[in-house]
GROMACS .gro file of C-alpha atoms in nm:
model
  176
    1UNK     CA    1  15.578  11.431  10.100
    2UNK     CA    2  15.576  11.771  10.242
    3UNK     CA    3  15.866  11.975  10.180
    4UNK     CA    4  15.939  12.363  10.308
    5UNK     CA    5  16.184  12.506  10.147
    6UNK     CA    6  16.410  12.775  10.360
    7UNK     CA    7  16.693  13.014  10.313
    8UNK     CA    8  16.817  13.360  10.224
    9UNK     CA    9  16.660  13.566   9.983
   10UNK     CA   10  16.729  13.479   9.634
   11UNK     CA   11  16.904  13.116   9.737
   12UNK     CA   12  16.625  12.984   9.509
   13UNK     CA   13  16.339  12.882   9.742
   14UNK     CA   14  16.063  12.948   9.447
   15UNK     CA   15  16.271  12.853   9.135
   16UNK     CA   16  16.391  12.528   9.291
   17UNK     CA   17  16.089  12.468   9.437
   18UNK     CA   18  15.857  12.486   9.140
   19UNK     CA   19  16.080  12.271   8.963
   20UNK     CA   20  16.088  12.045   9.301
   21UNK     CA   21  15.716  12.062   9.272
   22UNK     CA   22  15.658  11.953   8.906
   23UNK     CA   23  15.921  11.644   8.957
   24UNK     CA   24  15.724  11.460   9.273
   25UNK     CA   25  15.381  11.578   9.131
   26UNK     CA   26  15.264  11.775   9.370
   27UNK     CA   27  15.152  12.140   9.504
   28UNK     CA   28  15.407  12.424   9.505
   29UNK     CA   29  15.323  12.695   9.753
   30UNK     CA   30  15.482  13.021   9.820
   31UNK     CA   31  15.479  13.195  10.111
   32UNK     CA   32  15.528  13.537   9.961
   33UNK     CA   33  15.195  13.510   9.732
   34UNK     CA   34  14.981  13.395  10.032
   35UNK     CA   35  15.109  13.723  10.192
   36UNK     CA   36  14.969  13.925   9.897
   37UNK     CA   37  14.650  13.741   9.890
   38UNK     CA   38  14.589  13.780  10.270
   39UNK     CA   39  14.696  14.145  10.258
   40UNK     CA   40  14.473  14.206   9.885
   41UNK     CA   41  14.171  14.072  10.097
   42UNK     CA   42  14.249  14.228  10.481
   43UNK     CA   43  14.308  14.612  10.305
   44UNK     CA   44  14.168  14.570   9.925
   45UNK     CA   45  14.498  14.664   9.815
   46UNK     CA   46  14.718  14.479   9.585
   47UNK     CA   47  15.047  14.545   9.647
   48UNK     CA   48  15.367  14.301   9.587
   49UNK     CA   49  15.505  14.155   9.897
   50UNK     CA   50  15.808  14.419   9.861
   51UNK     CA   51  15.562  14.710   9.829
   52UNK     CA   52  15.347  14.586  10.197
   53UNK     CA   53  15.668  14.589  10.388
   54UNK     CA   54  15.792  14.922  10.237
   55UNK     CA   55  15.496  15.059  10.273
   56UNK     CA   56  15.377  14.923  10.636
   57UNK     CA   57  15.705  14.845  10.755
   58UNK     CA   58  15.839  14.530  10.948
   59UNK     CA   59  15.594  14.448  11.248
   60UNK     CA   60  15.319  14.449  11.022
   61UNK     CA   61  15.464  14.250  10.737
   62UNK     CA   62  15.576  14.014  10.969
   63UNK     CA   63  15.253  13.992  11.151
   64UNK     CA   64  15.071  13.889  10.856
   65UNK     CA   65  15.323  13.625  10.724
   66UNK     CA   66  15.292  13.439  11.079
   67UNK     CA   67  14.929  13.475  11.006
   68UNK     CA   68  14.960  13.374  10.627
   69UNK     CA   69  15.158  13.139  10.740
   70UNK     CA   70  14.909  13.000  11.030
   71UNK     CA   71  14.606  12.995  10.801
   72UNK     CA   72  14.814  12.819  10.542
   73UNK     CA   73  14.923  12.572  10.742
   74UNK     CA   74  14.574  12.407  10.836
   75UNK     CA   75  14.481  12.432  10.435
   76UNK     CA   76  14.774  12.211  10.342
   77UNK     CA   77  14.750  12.010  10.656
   78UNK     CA   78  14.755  11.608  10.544
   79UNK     CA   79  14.852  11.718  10.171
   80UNK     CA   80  15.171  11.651   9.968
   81UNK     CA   81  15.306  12.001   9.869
   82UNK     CA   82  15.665  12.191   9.823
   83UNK     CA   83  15.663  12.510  10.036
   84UNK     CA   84  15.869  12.816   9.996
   85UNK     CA   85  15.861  13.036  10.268
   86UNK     CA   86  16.030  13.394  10.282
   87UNK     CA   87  16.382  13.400  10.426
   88UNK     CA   88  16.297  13.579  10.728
   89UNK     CA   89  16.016  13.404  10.833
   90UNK     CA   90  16.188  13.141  11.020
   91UNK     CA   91  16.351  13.396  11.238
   92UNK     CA   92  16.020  13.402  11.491
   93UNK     CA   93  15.976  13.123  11.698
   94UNK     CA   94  15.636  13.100  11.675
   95UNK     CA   95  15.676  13.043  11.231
   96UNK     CA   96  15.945  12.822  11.325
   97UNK     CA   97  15.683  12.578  11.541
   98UNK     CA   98  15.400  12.593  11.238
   99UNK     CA   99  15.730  12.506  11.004
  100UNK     CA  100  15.858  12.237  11.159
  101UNK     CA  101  15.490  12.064  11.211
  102UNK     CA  102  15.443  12.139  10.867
  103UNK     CA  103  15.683  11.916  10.693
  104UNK     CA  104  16.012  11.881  10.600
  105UNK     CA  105  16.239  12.135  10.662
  106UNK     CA  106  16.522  12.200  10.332
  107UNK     CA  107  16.787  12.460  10.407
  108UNK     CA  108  16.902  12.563  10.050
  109UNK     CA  109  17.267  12.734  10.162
  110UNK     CA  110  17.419  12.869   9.847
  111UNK     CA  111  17.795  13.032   9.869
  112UNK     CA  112  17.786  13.388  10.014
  113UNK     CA  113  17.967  13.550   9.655
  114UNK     CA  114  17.658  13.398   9.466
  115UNK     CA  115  17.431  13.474   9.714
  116UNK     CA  116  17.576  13.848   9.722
  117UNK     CA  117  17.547  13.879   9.311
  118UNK     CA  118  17.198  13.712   9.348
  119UNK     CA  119  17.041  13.969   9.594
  120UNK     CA  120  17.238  14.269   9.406
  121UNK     CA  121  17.074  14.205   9.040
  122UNK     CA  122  16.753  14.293   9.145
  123UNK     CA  123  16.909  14.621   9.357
  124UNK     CA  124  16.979  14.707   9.715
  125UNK     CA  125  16.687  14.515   9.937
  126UNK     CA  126  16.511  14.751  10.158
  127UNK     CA  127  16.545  14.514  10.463
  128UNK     CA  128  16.948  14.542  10.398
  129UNK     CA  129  17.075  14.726  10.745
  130UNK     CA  130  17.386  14.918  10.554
  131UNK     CA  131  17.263  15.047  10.250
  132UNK     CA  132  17.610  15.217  10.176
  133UNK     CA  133  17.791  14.876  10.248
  134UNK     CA  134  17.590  14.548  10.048
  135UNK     CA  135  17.884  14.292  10.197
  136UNK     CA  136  17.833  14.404  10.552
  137UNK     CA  137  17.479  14.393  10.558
  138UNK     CA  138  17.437  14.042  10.391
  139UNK     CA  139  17.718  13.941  10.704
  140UNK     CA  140  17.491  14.058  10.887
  141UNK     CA  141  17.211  13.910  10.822
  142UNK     CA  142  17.369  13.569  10.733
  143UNK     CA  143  17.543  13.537  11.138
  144UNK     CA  144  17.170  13.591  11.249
  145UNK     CA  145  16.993  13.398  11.004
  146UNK     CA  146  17.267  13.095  10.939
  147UNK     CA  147  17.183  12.930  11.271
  148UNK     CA  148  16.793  12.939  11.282
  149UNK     CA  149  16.801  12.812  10.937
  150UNK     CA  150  17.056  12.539  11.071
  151UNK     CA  151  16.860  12.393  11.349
  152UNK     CA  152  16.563  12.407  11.188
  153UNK     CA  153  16.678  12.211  10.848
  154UNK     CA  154  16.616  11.856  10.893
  155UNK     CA  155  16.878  11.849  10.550
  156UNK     CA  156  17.073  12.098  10.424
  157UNK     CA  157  17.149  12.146  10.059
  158UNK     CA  158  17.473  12.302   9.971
  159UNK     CA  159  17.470  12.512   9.653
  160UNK     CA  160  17.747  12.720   9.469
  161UNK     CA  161  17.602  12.794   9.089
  162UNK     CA  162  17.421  12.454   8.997
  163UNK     CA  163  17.093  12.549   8.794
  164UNK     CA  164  16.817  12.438   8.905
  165UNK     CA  165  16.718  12.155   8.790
  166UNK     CA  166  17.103  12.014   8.915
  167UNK     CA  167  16.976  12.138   9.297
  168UNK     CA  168  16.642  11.914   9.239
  169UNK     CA  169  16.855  11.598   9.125
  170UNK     CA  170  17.084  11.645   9.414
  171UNK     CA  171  16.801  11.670   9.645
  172UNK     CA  172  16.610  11.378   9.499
  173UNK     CA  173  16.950  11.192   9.519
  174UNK     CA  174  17.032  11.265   9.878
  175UNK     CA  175  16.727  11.383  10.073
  176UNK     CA  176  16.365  11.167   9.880
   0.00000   0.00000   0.00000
């Protein structure tokens, strides 16, 4: 089975999905790790995923996650694997093709207040259009994002504050 995991940041595309992962026996892959990789071996610079898009900005970052993601997708091609992918890289239509030839698509939609508190723990993210105004921005983002995620999903997996291990039951229960 090959399953790609998509959503917001910090809906809990890598935590589910490792768990996800270890349950059907199988690869877990994150999108956000390739990027680092790819980027560690294109500029022999390690940076975090965060740090590449701060410090080359958007076109660039998203440049080389549609390449990441490319180059990834002929590796796992004919493989069983979970997939996280970051939670703007289904917003290009080009990602959105490789996505939905590469598996499964899972929308994880978790409840905007949790999704709000989620995102703020870790501070303000730099890709947050009001910094002044947290609520606006994620309102933002979520009437852009919502509807690519949407028609993408093959499923969609509604989540208010189940742990994880709860989202891979209901999963296995309603989607495997």
């Amino acid at each position: 089975m090959r399953i790609i995991l998509i959503g917001m940041k910090a809906c809990g595309k890598t935590t589910v999905g490792k768990f996800l992962s270890q349950k059907l026996g199988v690869s877990f892959v994150e999108l956000d790790n390739e990027i680092e990789k790819k980027h560690l071996n294109d500029k022999n610079e390690k940076l975090s995923f965060r740090e590449i898009f701060k410090k080359y900005g958007k076109k660039y970052f998203r440049d080389l996650e549609t390449n990441t993601l490319s180059e990834i997708s002929k590796i796992l091609a004919g493989k069983d694997f979970v997939f996280a992918c970051g939670g703007g890289t289904p917003l290009k239509n080009k990602n959105r093709k490789i996505l939905k030839n590469l598996g499964k698509n899972i929308f994880l939609d978790v409840n905007r207040e949790v999704l709000l508190e989620r995102i703020l723990k870790d501070g303000l993210p730099s890709f947050f259009p009001y910094p002044d105004d947290p609520e606006k921005s994620l309102d933002e983002l979520l009437s852009k994002r919502l509807p690519v995620y949407q028609e993408l999903a093959e499923f969609t997996l509604t989540i208010d504050k189940e742990t994880p291990e709860e989202i891979v039951n209901k999963f296995l229960e309603n989607i495997y």
